[in-house]
């Protein structure tokens, strides 16, 4: 079979085009540096990325989304995931990806920077920040003696129509996951049924806090930093709101861990490991202390924002973070009619 000159010219052009596309793809991947699937607050992760890049010269490309959105996406992508690092607001999403076997072990020097209570037992992911559960209440209506002594008290019929939460969000579902671990399935199902009867559902913690501030409800289960963040701005959504800390190892004193993990499929393992080490070390934890995220620093000896109630004073229940179960929680909340 004979081929014309034009055939060979076309073949050469096609090969050249393919090689150019491959080179462009490789260059694009190089330009992105490490890719972070980020479910943490965008401004916080951007501050971490900027500080890390300034110190190391390694570029960070951030793709923003939510905890479970990214967890499920990573599982679907499997070994083909373009992500190098996964950051979450709450730990159940980390547990989901870890259970699928998609995380690489974090280097020992990075793990050593964080106490055991703030990282997974298998060393596949680590805490990078934390947030406390609080009862945000209308201080114009409630005095100390009126406040619930425990999160469980909110199941009492006397609280019907008086409190709210954001049951559809990963934040509240993490709180319920801690309740499940502490009290068991039967007690959790019972409490959730009472919540369905007693509470008003809002879309987001900030919306729930605004409802308290506006006098729609007397209290809401949220995370602490929504109040601190609003106070640091104008305070217009929290001027009538104060925070009640349940303490005493109560489920309502749960401290949720924001996690960081490295995908086993990452083609940039060294740089990804360096990023996790940086954000759990002095640089990243100082961002938490000095920034406006108002999340707790979790590194050994790291100081949190001085406006926060110290972690040691929260008397949070001790929970192995890798035991928090998002699937069982969503099943229970669905059965209760909350989501």
Short mmCIF file of C-alpha atoms in Angstrom, two decimals:
data_model
loop_
_atom_site.label_atom_id
_atom_site.label_comp_id
_atom_site.label_asym_id
_atom_site.label_seq_id
_atom_site.Cartn_x
_atom_site.Cartn_y
_atom_site.Cartn_z
CA UNK A 1 0.00 0.00 0.00
CA UNK A 2 1.36 3.42 -0.97
CA UNK A 3 0.82 6.58 1.02
CA UNK A 4 0.87 10.06 -0.41
CA UNK A 5 3.07 12.86 0.85
CA UNK A 6 -0.05 14.62 2.11
CA UNK A 7 -0.89 11.57 4.25
CA UNK A 8 2.50 11.66 5.95
CA UNK A 9 2.26 15.40 6.34
CA UNK A 10 -1.15 15.02 8.00
CA UNK A 11 0.15 12.24 10.23
CA UNK A 12 3.10 14.35 11.29
CA UNK A 13 0.79 17.26 12.01
CA UNK A 14 -1.55 15.04 14.06
CA UNK A 15 1.32 13.60 16.08
CA UNK A 16 2.71 17.06 16.64
CA UNK A 17 -0.67 18.31 17.79
CA UNK A 18 -1.07 15.37 20.20
CA UNK A 19 2.37 15.97 21.64
CA UNK A 20 1.60 19.65 22.02
CA UNK A 21 -1.63 18.86 23.85
CA UNK A 22 0.19 16.47 26.16
CA UNK A 23 2.87 19.06 26.83
CA UNK A 24 0.23 21.73 27.45
CA UNK A 25 -1.60 19.40 29.83
CA UNK A 26 1.61 18.66 31.71
CA UNK A 27 2.45 22.37 31.85
CA UNK A 28 -1.02 23.16 33.14
CA UNK A 29 -0.67 20.52 35.89
CA UNK A 30 2.71 21.98 36.78
CA UNK A 31 1.23 25.49 36.88
CA UNK A 32 -1.47 24.36 39.31
CA UNK A 33 1.09 23.14 41.83
CA UNK A 34 -0.83 21.09 44.39
CA UNK A 35 -4.62 20.93 44.04
CA UNK A 36 -6.61 21.27 47.26
CA UNK A 37 -10.22 20.17 47.46
CA UNK A 38 -11.29 22.67 50.08
CA UNK A 39 -14.42 22.40 52.22
CA UNK A 40 -12.95 24.68 54.89
CA UNK A 41 -13.70 28.42 54.93
CA UNK A 42 -12.38 29.89 51.71
CA UNK A 43 -10.62 32.85 53.33
CA UNK A 44 -8.85 30.64 55.88
CA UNK A 45 -7.55 28.16 53.31
CA UNK A 46 -6.50 30.99 51.03
CA UNK A 47 -4.50 32.50 53.90
CA UNK A 48 -2.88 29.11 54.51
CA UNK A 49 -2.09 28.71 50.81
CA UNK A 50 -0.63 32.22 50.53
CA UNK A 51 1.59 31.72 53.59
CA UNK A 52 2.76 28.30 52.41
CA UNK A 53 3.55 29.51 48.89
CA UNK A 54 5.40 32.56 50.20
CA UNK A 55 7.58 30.36 52.40
CA UNK A 56 8.15 27.42 50.05
CA UNK A 57 7.51 28.71 46.54
CA UNK A 58 5.07 25.83 45.95
CA UNK A 59 1.87 26.94 44.21
CA UNK A 60 -1.51 25.90 45.60
CA UNK A 61 -4.68 25.69 43.50
CA UNK A 62 -7.85 25.71 45.61
CA UNK A 63 -11.15 24.23 44.49
CA UNK A 64 -13.95 25.08 46.92
CA UNK A 65 -16.94 22.96 47.85
CA UNK A 66 -18.59 21.25 50.83
CA UNK A 67 -17.52 18.39 53.09
CA UNK A 68 -19.70 15.58 51.76
CA UNK A 69 -19.74 16.89 48.19
CA UNK A 70 -15.99 16.51 47.97
CA UNK A 71 -15.86 13.29 50.01
CA UNK A 72 -18.26 11.60 47.60
CA UNK A 73 -16.50 13.13 44.59
CA UNK A 74 -13.12 11.81 45.74
CA UNK A 75 -14.59 8.32 46.18
CA UNK A 76 -16.13 8.49 42.71
CA UNK A 77 -12.89 9.74 41.14
CA UNK A 78 -10.80 7.12 42.93
CA UNK A 79 -7.24 6.87 41.65
CA UNK A 80 -8.06 9.35 38.87
CA UNK A 81 -8.74 12.21 41.29
CA UNK A 82 -6.84 15.39 40.36
CA UNK A 83 -6.77 16.40 44.04
CA UNK A 84 -3.61 16.22 46.12
CA UNK A 85 -5.04 17.40 49.45
CA UNK A 86 -8.51 17.32 51.02
CA UNK A 87 -9.47 19.83 53.73
CA UNK A 88 -12.78 19.70 55.59
CA UNK A 89 -14.76 21.67 58.14
CA UNK A 90 -15.76 18.51 60.05
CA UNK A 91 -14.19 15.07 60.44
CA UNK A 92 -16.95 12.67 59.25
CA UNK A 93 -16.09 13.47 55.62
CA UNK A 94 -12.47 12.54 56.33
CA UNK A 95 -13.60 9.24 57.84
CA UNK A 96 -15.61 8.47 54.71
CA UNK A 97 -12.62 8.93 52.40
CA UNK A 98 -10.31 7.11 54.82
CA UNK A 99 -12.67 4.12 54.94
CA UNK A 100 -12.47 3.94 51.14
CA UNK A 101 -8.68 3.57 51.42
CA UNK A 102 -7.93 6.71 49.43
CA UNK A 103 -5.60 8.55 51.82
CA UNK A 104 -1.81 8.21 52.00
CA UNK A 105 -0.20 8.07 55.46
CA UNK A 106 0.82 11.48 56.73
CA UNK A 107 4.50 11.81 57.51
CA UNK A 108 5.46 11.29 61.16
CA UNK A 109 6.96 14.76 61.57
CA UNK A 110 3.63 16.39 60.63
CA UNK A 111 1.58 14.01 62.79
CA UNK A 112 3.85 14.78 65.74
CA UNK A 113 2.73 18.43 65.61
CA UNK A 114 -0.87 17.57 66.59
CA UNK A 115 -2.15 15.86 69.78
CA UNK A 116 -3.67 12.40 69.40
CA UNK A 117 -7.13 13.72 70.31
CA UNK A 118 -7.12 15.82 67.14
CA UNK A 119 -6.14 13.24 64.53
CA UNK A 120 -7.16 9.83 63.24
CA UNK A 121 -5.85 6.74 64.97
CA UNK A 122 -4.49 5.30 61.70
CA UNK A 123 -2.38 8.36 60.85
CA UNK A 124 -4.11 8.87 57.50
CA UNK A 125 -5.46 12.34 58.31
CA UNK A 126 -4.93 15.01 60.93
CA UNK A 127 -6.77 17.87 62.52
CA UNK A 128 -5.88 21.31 61.20
CA UNK A 129 -8.35 23.44 63.21
CA UNK A 130 -11.36 22.97 65.51
CA UNK A 131 -14.69 24.51 66.45
CA UNK A 132 -16.90 24.22 69.54
CA UNK A 133 -20.62 23.51 69.76
CA UNK A 134 -22.49 26.27 71.61
CA UNK A 135 -26.03 27.29 72.44
CA UNK A 136 -26.46 30.81 71.07
CA UNK A 137 -29.26 32.45 73.04
CA UNK A 138 -31.24 35.66 73.21
CA UNK A 139 -29.75 37.43 76.21
CA UNK A 140 -32.68 39.85 76.33
CA UNK A 141 -35.04 36.95 77.10
CA UNK A 142 -33.01 34.26 78.87
CA UNK A 143 -30.95 34.47 82.05
CA UNK A 144 -28.37 31.92 83.20
CA UNK A 145 -30.97 30.03 85.25
CA UNK A 146 -33.16 29.64 82.14
CA UNK A 147 -30.51 27.97 80.00
CA UNK A 148 -30.49 24.21 79.29
CA UNK A 149 -27.98 22.38 81.45
CA UNK A 150 -27.43 19.81 78.69
CA UNK A 151 -28.05 19.52 74.98
CA UNK A 152 -30.39 16.67 75.92
CA UNK A 153 -32.65 19.13 77.77
CA UNK A 154 -33.72 20.61 74.43
CA UNK A 155 -35.84 17.46 73.94
CA UNK A 156 -38.09 18.58 76.79
CA UNK A 157 -41.55 19.73 75.58
CA UNK A 158 -41.00 23.04 77.40
CA UNK A 159 -38.50 23.94 74.65
CA UNK A 160 -41.03 23.37 71.85
CA UNK A 161 -40.86 26.23 69.34
CA UNK A 162 -38.14 27.99 71.30
CA UNK A 163 -34.93 26.81 69.64
CA UNK A 164 -33.50 26.06 66.20
CA UNK A 165 -30.61 24.58 64.24
CA UNK A 166 -29.46 23.87 60.70
CA UNK A 167 -30.04 20.11 60.38
CA UNK A 168 -29.19 19.94 56.69
CA UNK A 169 -25.60 21.14 57.15
CA UNK A 170 -22.43 19.14 57.78
CA UNK A 171 -21.84 21.18 60.95
CA UNK A 172 -24.97 19.99 62.72
CA UNK A 173 -24.63 16.46 61.39
CA UNK A 174 -21.17 16.27 62.97
CA UNK A 175 -22.72 17.27 66.30
CA UNK A 176 -25.31 14.51 65.92
CA UNK A 177 -22.53 12.07 65.03
CA UNK A 178 -20.85 12.89 68.34
CA UNK A 179 -24.19 12.40 70.13
CA UNK A 180 -24.49 8.98 68.47
CA UNK A 181 -21.02 7.94 69.58
CA UNK A 182 -21.64 9.09 73.14
CA UNK A 183 -25.24 7.99 73.70
CA UNK A 184 -25.92 5.22 71.20
CA UNK A 185 -28.44 4.77 68.41
CA UNK A 186 -31.64 4.46 70.46
CA UNK A 187 -31.00 7.58 72.52
CA UNK A 188 -29.96 9.53 69.42
CA UNK A 189 -33.09 8.50 67.50
CA UNK A 190 -35.25 9.53 70.46
CA UNK A 191 -33.54 12.93 70.75
CA UNK A 192 -33.84 13.57 67.00
CA UNK A 193 -37.57 12.82 67.11
CA UNK A 194 -37.93 15.39 69.90
CA UNK A 195 -35.89 17.84 67.88
CA UNK A 196 -38.29 17.41 64.97
CA UNK A 197 -41.14 18.27 67.34
CA UNK A 198 -39.43 21.11 69.19
CA UNK A 199 -36.99 22.91 66.89
CA UNK A 200 -37.22 25.23 63.91
CA UNK A 201 -35.01 24.29 60.96
CA UNK A 202 -32.86 26.96 59.31
CA UNK A 203 -30.55 26.84 56.34
CA UNK A 204 -27.16 27.59 57.85
CA UNK A 205 -25.75 28.40 61.28
CA UNK A 206 -25.57 32.12 60.56
CA UNK A 207 -29.26 32.17 59.60
CA UNK A 208 -30.13 30.36 62.84
CA UNK A 209 -28.12 32.91 64.83
CA UNK A 210 -29.84 35.79 63.03
CA UNK A 211 -33.19 34.25 64.01
CA UNK A 212 -32.12 34.30 67.66
CA UNK A 213 -30.97 37.90 67.33
CA UNK A 214 -34.27 38.90 65.73
CA UNK A 215 -36.31 37.28 68.50
CA UNK A 216 -37.80 34.53 66.29
CA UNK A 217 -36.44 31.84 68.63
CA UNK A 218 -34.72 31.95 72.00
CA UNK A 219 -31.70 29.83 71.16
CA UNK A 220 -29.88 27.80 68.51
CA UNK A 221 -27.27 25.05 68.42
CA UNK A 222 -24.42 26.36 66.27
CA UNK A 223 -20.62 26.53 66.22
CA UNK A 224 -18.95 29.28 68.20
CA UNK A 225 -17.16 31.17 65.42
CA UNK A 226 -20.33 32.48 63.78
CA UNK A 227 -20.90 34.71 66.81
CA UNK A 228 -17.26 35.78 67.08
CA UNK A 229 -17.06 36.52 63.36
CA UNK A 230 -20.15 38.71 63.44
CA UNK A 231 -18.96 40.50 66.58
CA UNK A 232 -15.65 41.27 64.85
CA UNK A 233 -17.56 43.00 62.05
CA UNK A 234 -20.63 45.12 62.82
CA UNK A 235 -22.28 42.84 65.37
CA UNK A 236 -25.64 43.61 63.78
CA UNK A 237 -26.62 39.92 63.60
CA UNK A 238 -25.49 39.05 67.12
CA UNK A 239 -26.02 42.15 69.29
CA UNK A 240 -28.78 40.41 71.27
CA UNK A 241 -26.99 37.05 71.35
CA UNK A 242 -24.70 35.46 73.93
CA UNK A 243 -23.06 32.03 73.95
CA UNK A 244 -23.71 29.24 76.42
CA UNK A 245 -21.08 26.47 76.71
CA UNK A 246 -22.52 23.21 78.04
CA UNK A 247 -19.13 21.82 79.23
CA UNK A 248 -19.12 18.74 81.56
CA UNK A 249 -18.37 16.35 78.66
CA UNK A 250 -21.92 16.92 77.43
CA UNK A 251 -22.72 16.08 73.78
CA UNK A 252 -23.41 19.80 73.45
CA UNK A 253 -19.78 20.50 74.38
CA UNK A 254 -18.55 18.58 71.34
CA UNK A 255 -15.47 20.03 69.65
CA UNK A 256 -15.45 19.23 65.94
CA UNK A 257 -12.16 18.74 64.15
CA UNK A 258 -11.42 20.19 60.73
CA UNK A 259 -9.32 17.60 58.92
CA UNK A 260 -6.54 17.50 56.37
CA UNK A 261 -5.50 14.47 54.34
CA UNK A 262 -3.33 13.60 51.34
CA UNK A 263 -4.76 11.56 48.50
CA UNK A 264 -2.89 8.34 47.82
CA UNK A 265 -3.31 9.04 44.10
CA UNK A 266 -1.53 12.41 44.35
CA UNK A 267 1.33 12.86 41.89
CA UNK A 268 2.84 15.51 44.17
CA UNK A 269 3.28 13.61 47.41
CA UNK A 270 6.30 15.53 48.63
CA UNK A 271 4.67 18.93 48.14
CA UNK A 272 1.34 17.76 49.56
CA UNK A 273 3.10 16.43 52.66
CA UNK A 274 4.89 19.76 53.01
CA UNK A 275 1.55 21.62 52.85
CA UNK A 276 -0.03 19.52 55.62
CA UNK A 277 3.09 19.93 57.74
CA UNK A 278 3.00 23.70 57.23
CA UNK A 279 -0.65 24.25 58.16
CA UNK A 280 -0.36 22.06 61.28
CA UNK A 281 2.90 23.77 62.24
CA UNK A 282 3.78 27.23 63.45
CA UNK A 283 2.93 29.01 60.20
CA UNK A 284 -0.56 27.61 59.71
CA UNK A 285 -1.54 27.68 63.36
CA UNK A 286 -0.41 31.30 63.68
CA UNK A 287 -2.83 32.13 60.86
CA UNK A 288 -5.59 30.77 63.11
CA UNK A 289 -4.42 32.82 66.07
CA UNK A 290 -4.01 36.10 64.21
CA UNK A 291 -6.70 35.78 61.54
CA UNK A 292 -10.45 36.37 61.56
CA UNK A 293 -11.67 32.78 61.14
CA UNK A 294 -12.00 32.44 64.95
CA UNK A 295 -11.42 28.69 64.72
CA UNK A 296 -9.29 26.98 67.33
CA UNK A 297 -5.65 26.15 66.72
CA UNK A 298 -4.93 22.45 67.37
CA UNK A 299 -1.14 22.18 67.09
CA UNK A 300 0.94 21.25 70.11
CA UNK A 301 1.46 24.42 72.13
CA UNK A 302 -0.31 26.55 69.52
CA UNK A 303 -2.29 29.55 70.77
CA UNK A 304 -5.80 30.27 69.53
CA UNK A 305 -7.31 33.71 69.06
CA UNK A 306 -7.24 35.31 72.54
CA UNK A 307 -10.94 36.23 72.28
CA UNK A 308 -11.93 32.55 72.37
CA UNK A 309 -12.69 30.51 75.47
CA UNK A 310 -9.57 28.31 75.78
CA UNK A 311 -9.98 24.76 74.49
CA UNK A 312 -8.91 23.35 77.85
CA UNK A 313 -11.85 25.10 79.54
CA UNK A 314 -14.53 23.71 77.21
CA UNK A 315 -14.61 20.32 78.97
CA UNK A 316 -15.42 18.65 75.66
CA UNK A 317 -16.29 14.93 75.54
CA UNK A 318 -13.44 12.69 74.44
CA UNK A 319 -14.34 11.08 71.11
CA UNK A 320 -12.13 9.17 68.69
CA UNK A 321 -12.65 11.31 65.56
CA UNK A 322 -12.43 8.35 63.16
CA UNK A 323 -15.51 6.83 64.84
CA UNK A 324 -17.83 9.65 63.82
CA UNK A 325 -20.28 8.12 61.34
CA UNK A 326 -21.92 10.31 58.72
CA UNK A 327 -23.90 7.52 57.01
CA UNK A 328 -25.65 6.34 60.18
CA UNK A 329 -26.36 9.95 61.16
CA UNK A 330 -28.01 10.81 57.84
CA UNK A 331 -30.07 7.63 58.08
CA UNK A 332 -31.26 8.55 61.58
CA UNK A 333 -31.97 12.16 60.66
CA UNK A 334 -33.85 11.08 57.55
CA UNK A 335 -35.95 8.66 59.63
CA UNK A 336 -36.73 11.52 62.03
CA UNK A 337 -37.84 13.73 59.15
CA UNK A 338 -35.11 16.31 59.68
CA UNK A 339 -33.44 16.00 56.28
#
